[in-house]
Amino acid sequence: MDASQRITALETVPTDSTVLFRVTNGADGPQEAILVATESGADEPELACWLNYCQHLTHIKIDKGSGAPMRDGELVCANHGAYFDADSGECTHGPCEGAYLSALEITVADGDVYLTDDEYTYLGVGPIDDGDELTSTSNVEF
Ligand code: FES
């Protein structure tokens, strides 16, 4: 595994909220993504990873910086109440019903979660600094 693509430890990913981090695809500047542990019934939680943007208004963030709200295994967009199945990313209720969140590929290895998506590079944990998002140089380490 590429250590530079390590997002966090598996045990830090909650089932009732999200871990927010930053990625780039090299073309569009930084974007936000979220990790969520889903309760699949298996011994170990399944993880899902989505870009942090609602499918109703795609500039709206689902996790606004303190974890996305969740209800019964679904991510909730607080703006107009869209519900997204945390496992499949499908909007099950709301103005974008039937749409899907954009998935990112991740891999769990030795208790850590890595971004392993060919299109995205991991930048760091936490939100984009919207005040100066294209030149953010956050040095926060975990
Ligand atoms: S922006 Fe998310 S439901 Fe409208």
XYZ file of N, CA and C and ligand atoms in Angstrom:
430
model
N 0.827 -1.207 0.000
C 0.000 0.000 0.000
C 0.868 1.266 0.000
N 0.407 2.267 -0.688
C 1.112 3.550 -0.753
C 0.761 4.361 0.496
N 1.738 4.555 1.376
C 1.479 5.226 2.650
C 0.935 6.642 2.455
N 1.276 7.272 1.340
C 0.799 8.646 1.111
C -0.698 8.684 0.833
N -1.286 7.514 0.560
C -2.722 7.449 0.267
C -3.540 6.924 1.450
N -2.899 6.810 2.628
C -3.602 6.356 3.828
C -4.523 7.459 4.331
N -5.802 7.127 4.495
C -6.791 8.117 4.940
C -6.871 8.139 6.454
N -7.089 6.983 7.049
C -7.258 6.926 8.498
C -7.237 5.466 8.943
N -7.309 5.250 10.256
C -7.433 3.896 10.778
C -8.882 3.433 10.636
N -9.057 2.169 10.321
C -10.406 1.617 10.145
C -11.281 1.896 11.363
N -10.700 1.786 12.560
C -11.496 1.917 13.778
C -12.031 3.331 14.002
N -11.517 4.304 13.263
C -11.998 5.680 13.444
C -13.215 5.987 12.574
N -13.585 5.070 11.676
C -14.690 5.359 10.760
C -16.002 4.974 11.427
N -16.883 5.948 11.668
C -18.111 5.666 12.401
C -19.212 5.082 11.522
N -20.187 4.468 12.159
C -21.366 3.971 11.431
C -22.515 4.971 11.497
N -22.346 6.024 12.291
C -23.448 6.986 12.445
C -23.053 8.379 11.988
N -21.947 8.463 11.279
C -21.493 9.747 10.752
C -20.394 9.467 9.733
N -19.607 10.459 9.393
C -18.641 10.303 8.306
C -17.283 10.883 8.688
N -16.250 10.385 7.996
C -14.909 10.963 8.065
C -14.713 11.776 6.785
N -14.381 13.031 6.957
C -14.258 13.954 5.822
C -12.785 14.089 5.431
N -12.513 14.040 4.135
C -11.133 14.234 3.686
C -11.113 14.879 2.310
N -9.909 15.225 1.863
C -9.767 15.951 0.615
C -9.032 15.093 -0.423
N -9.469 15.236 -1.662
C -8.843 14.513 -2.768
C -8.687 15.476 -3.938
N -7.909 15.050 -4.925
C -7.867 15.793 -6.183
C -7.797 14.801 -7.327
N -8.416 15.179 -8.437
C -8.277 14.348 -9.640
C -7.287 14.989 -10.605
N -6.608 16.012 -10.135
C -5.565 16.652 -10.930
C -6.077 17.695 -11.890
N -7.391 17.762 -12.089
C -7.943 18.689 -13.073
C -8.805 19.771 -12.444
N -9.548 19.422 -11.414
C -10.568 20.324 -10.899
C -10.207 20.953 -9.561
N -8.992 20.842 -9.115
C -8.657 21.355 -7.796
C -9.161 20.413 -6.728
N -9.006 20.795 -5.449
C -9.404 19.898 -4.363
C -10.908 19.649 -4.349
N -11.265 18.453 -3.990
C -12.657 18.089 -3.759
C -12.731 17.392 -2.409
N -13.937 17.330 -1.866
C -14.114 16.636 -0.586
C -14.735 15.269 -0.811
N -14.370 14.339 0.075
C -14.922 12.986 0.027
C -15.209 12.538 1.456
N -16.065 11.548 1.578
C -16.439 11.039 2.901
C -16.318 9.527 2.940
N -15.921 9.060 4.113
C -15.884 7.632 4.412
C -16.992 7.343 5.407
N -17.665 6.231 5.244
C -18.681 5.818 6.211
C -18.626 4.307 6.363
N -18.769 3.840 7.588
C -18.840 2.411 7.847
C -20.307 2.007 7.801
N -20.609 0.989 7.028
C -21.998 0.553 6.911
C -22.159 -0.767 7.643
N -23.321 -0.954 8.183
C -23.568 -2.170 8.968
C -24.103 -3.247 8.045
N -23.212 -4.062 7.558
C -23.595 -5.077 6.579
C -24.010 -6.380 7.238
N -23.812 -6.475 8.556
C -24.122 -7.725 9.237
C -22.914 -8.613 9.388
N -21.829 -8.266 8.694
C -20.596 -9.033 8.816
C -19.885 -8.654 10.112
N -18.871 -9.428 10.486
C -18.108 -9.129 11.699
C -17.433 -7.771 11.604
N -16.824 -7.534 10.442
C -16.159 -6.263 10.225
C -17.095 -5.349 9.458
N -17.104 -4.050 9.790
C -17.960 -3.148 9.028
C -17.485 -3.022 7.587
N -18.417 -2.877 6.687
C -18.076 -2.558 5.312
C -17.880 -1.054 5.236
N -16.981 -0.626 4.396
C -16.784 0.804 4.224
C -17.301 1.248 2.875
N -17.816 2.458 2.847
C -18.172 3.087 1.582
C -17.483 4.441 1.530
N -17.209 4.901 0.322
C -16.526 6.180 0.140
C -17.186 6.919 -1.009
N -17.561 8.157 -0.743
C -18.308 8.960 -1.716
C -17.717 10.356 -1.801
N -17.836 10.972 -2.975
C -17.575 12.402 -3.019
C -18.634 13.090 -2.158
N -18.247 14.170 -1.495
C -19.091 14.803 -0.475
C -20.043 15.832 -1.078
N -20.693 15.480 -2.192
C -21.559 16.457 -2.828
C -22.919 15.828 -3.113
N -23.940 16.560 -2.737
C -25.315 16.109 -2.959
C -25.581 15.981 -4.454
N -26.494 15.107 -4.821
C -26.848 14.953 -6.231
C -28.009 15.865 -6.627
N -28.545 16.618 -5.680
C -29.585 17.601 -6.006
C -28.923 18.868 -6.520
N -28.158 19.520 -5.668
C -27.349 20.670 -6.063
C -25.908 20.260 -5.780
N -25.156 20.043 -6.836
C -23.899 19.305 -6.685
C -22.754 20.135 -6.092
N -23.012 21.387 -5.765
C -21.997 22.142 -5.017
C -22.263 22.061 -3.509
N -23.385 21.463 -3.119
C -23.755 21.380 -1.703
C -23.101 20.159 -1.069
N -22.465 20.399 0.081
C -21.762 19.324 0.776
C -22.699 18.606 1.754
N -22.585 17.298 1.789
C -23.408 16.508 2.707
C -22.827 16.571 4.114
N -21.519 16.357 4.222
C -20.804 16.557 5.489
C -20.280 17.988 5.455
N -20.820 18.815 6.348
C -20.460 20.236 6.308
C -19.266 20.553 7.202
N -18.582 19.524 7.662
C -17.357 19.736 8.418
C -17.358 19.090 9.784
N -18.520 18.652 10.227
C -18.580 18.018 11.551
C -19.243 16.651 11.475
N -19.184 16.012 10.304
C -19.792 14.693 10.129
C -21.180 14.828 9.528
N -21.488 13.976 8.568
C -22.811 14.021 7.947
C -23.856 13.460 8.896
N -25.042 14.069 8.922
C -26.127 13.460 9.691
C -26.570 12.162 9.044
N -26.960 11.182 9.876
C -27.428 9.907 9.347
C -28.694 9.472 10.064
N -29.554 8.777 9.333
C -30.771 8.185 9.900
C -30.894 6.772 9.366
N -30.883 5.802 10.233
C -31.112 4.412 9.836
C -30.260 3.993 8.642
N -28.964 4.250 8.735
C -28.058 3.799 7.687
C -28.079 4.645 6.429
N -28.700 5.814 6.504
C -28.742 6.674 5.332
C -28.119 8.023 5.660
N -27.351 8.516 4.702
C -26.784 9.853 4.813
C -27.867 10.859 4.471
N -27.914 11.935 5.220
C -28.965 12.938 5.002
C -28.324 14.243 4.550
N -28.804 14.786 3.448
C -28.403 16.131 3.047
C -29.335 17.099 3.751
N -28.759 17.938 4.605
C -29.577 18.819 5.444
C -30.249 19.919 4.639
N -29.814 20.158 3.410
C -30.365 21.305 2.685
C -31.826 21.132 2.290
N -32.139 19.995 1.662
C -33.534 19.761 1.273
C -33.967 18.352 1.627
N -33.242 17.709 2.533
C -33.704 16.440 3.088
C -33.556 15.225 2.200
N -32.595 15.222 1.285
C -32.363 14.009 0.495
C -31.709 12.945 1.378
N -32.135 11.702 1.221
C -31.554 10.566 1.931
C -30.799 9.702 0.931
N -29.562 9.326 1.300
C -28.739 8.467 0.456
C -28.379 7.213 1.229
N -28.639 6.066 0.646
C -28.222 4.815 1.272
C -26.694 4.836 1.400
N -26.189 4.690 2.633
C -24.747 4.826 2.865
C -23.967 3.730 2.165
N -24.608 2.622 1.909
C -23.962 1.457 1.311
C -23.884 1.561 -0.211
N -24.996 1.918 -0.834
C -25.049 1.943 -2.299
C -24.892 3.347 -2.873
N -25.102 4.374 -2.044
C -25.035 5.750 -2.519
C -26.293 6.214 -3.218
N -27.318 5.371 -3.283
C -28.545 5.749 -3.987
C -29.388 6.700 -3.160
N -29.897 7.724 -3.796
C -30.837 8.616 -3.135
C -32.192 7.913 -3.080
N -32.638 7.629 -1.870
C -33.872 6.861 -1.687
C -35.078 7.752 -1.442
N -34.823 9.022 -1.162
C -35.918 9.944 -0.849
C -35.412 11.363 -1.046
N -36.210 12.209 -1.630
C -35.817 13.603 -1.764
C -35.806 14.045 -3.212
N -35.322 15.263 -3.453
C -35.434 15.863 -4.781
C -34.576 15.189 -5.845
N -33.600 14.385 -5.454
C -32.765 13.690 -6.448
C -32.953 12.175 -6.333
N -34.137 11.755 -5.932
C -34.411 10.330 -5.748
C -34.016 9.524 -6.982
N -33.278 8.438 -6.744
C -32.834 7.577 -7.841
C -31.429 7.892 -8.322
N -30.899 9.063 -7.949
C -29.532 9.409 -8.333
C -28.552 8.738 -7.366
N -27.320 8.644 -7.770
C -26.293 8.000 -6.944
C -25.162 8.972 -6.634
N -24.657 8.884 -5.417
C -23.429 9.591 -5.070
C -22.274 9.018 -5.889
N -21.239 9.816 -6.078
C -20.076 9.379 -6.845
C -19.128 8.608 -5.938
N -18.815 7.378 -6.329
C -18.006 6.497 -5.497
C -16.516 6.677 -5.764
N -15.725 6.518 -4.709
C -14.268 6.444 -4.815
C -13.838 5.077 -4.320
N -12.797 4.561 -4.935
C -12.310 3.234 -4.552
C -11.364 3.343 -3.358
N -11.600 2.491 -2.385
C -10.747 2.443 -1.198
C -10.381 0.990 -0.919
N -9.338 0.811 -0.119
C -8.908 -0.527 0.279
C -8.545 -0.498 1.754
N -8.969 -1.517 2.489
C -8.572 -1.663 3.888
C -7.439 -2.674 3.950
N -6.343 -2.285 4.602
C -5.197 -3.184 4.754
C -4.585 -2.966 6.123
N -4.414 -4.052 6.864
C -3.788 -3.992 8.193
C -4.422 -2.932 9.087
N -5.741 -2.827 9.034
C -6.447 -1.920 9.931
C -6.446 -0.466 9.508
N -5.929 -0.181 8.332
C -5.940 1.191 7.827
C -6.712 1.265 6.519
N -7.225 2.462 6.239
C -8.010 2.674 5.028
C -7.191 3.531 4.057
N -7.085 3.045 2.825
C -6.302 3.740 1.804
C -7.200 4.118 0.637
N -6.905 5.275 0.050
C -7.548 5.644 -1.199
C -6.805 4.918 -2.320
N -7.514 4.082 -3.077
C -6.879 3.298 -4.148
C -7.635 3.507 -5.450
N -8.063 4.737 -5.675
C -8.822 5.081 -6.871
C -7.849 5.676 -7.900
N -7.850 5.111 -9.099
C -6.906 5.574 -10.124
C -7.096 7.041 -10.477
N -8.308 7.553 -10.264
C -8.593 8.928 -10.699
C -8.314 9.978 -9.636
N -8.111 9.547 -8.382
C -7.995 10.536 -7.313
C -6.743 10.301 -6.481
N -6.204 11.402 -5.993
C -5.060 11.386 -5.085
C -5.504 11.963 -3.757
N -5.098 11.309 -2.694
C -5.452 11.760 -1.344
C -4.651 13.015 -0.992
N -5.343 14.006 -0.408
C -4.658 15.242 -0.002
C -4.543 15.377 1.511
N -5.571 14.949 2.256
C -5.495 15.077 3.708
C -6.866 14.984 4.342
N -6.863 14.794 5.664
C -8.115 14.716 6.415
C -8.652 16.124 6.647
N -9.994 16.241 6.660
C -10.622 17.519 6.979
C -11.160 18.201 5.744
N -11.891 19.293 5.961
C -12.544 19.984 4.851
C -11.581 20.851 4.048
N -12.023 21.222 2.860
C -11.330 22.243 2.085
C -11.530 23.572 2.797
N -10.485 24.362 2.839
C -10.601 25.710 3.383
C -11.265 26.572 2.316
N -12.575 26.784 2.473
C -13.321 27.480 1.429
C -12.879 28.926 1.248
N -12.221 29.473 2.243
C -11.773 30.847 2.117
C -10.691 30.997 1.056
N -9.968 29.923 0.828
C -8.843 29.986 -0.104
C -8.577 28.583 -0.610
N -9.600 27.972 -1.192
C -9.548 26.532 -1.381
C -8.515 26.062 -2.395
N -8.117 26.884 -3.328
C -7.181 26.414 -4.341
C -5.741 26.465 -3.858
N -5.493 27.188 -2.790
C -4.115 27.269 -2.315
C -4.004 26.812 -0.868
N -4.988 26.035 -0.409
C -4.951 25.583 0.979
C -3.686 24.781 1.251
N -3.042 25.120 2.339
C -1.827 24.393 2.707
C -1.946 23.903 4.147
N -3.107 23.359 4.483
C -3.305 22.856 5.835
C -2.221 21.845 6.192
N -1.668 22.007 7.361
C -0.644 21.078 7.823
C -1.136 20.233 8.984
N -2.436 20.124 9.130
C -2.975 19.347 10.225
C -2.594 17.882 10.046
N -2.034 17.289 11.048
C -1.628 15.889 10.999
C -2.395 15.098 12.052
N -2.678 13.863 11.721
C -3.361 12.991 12.684
C -2.526 11.749 12.906
S -28.909 20.157 -1.973
Fe -29.099 18.193 -1.048
S -31.227 17.871 -1.038
Fe -31.026 19.761 -2.023
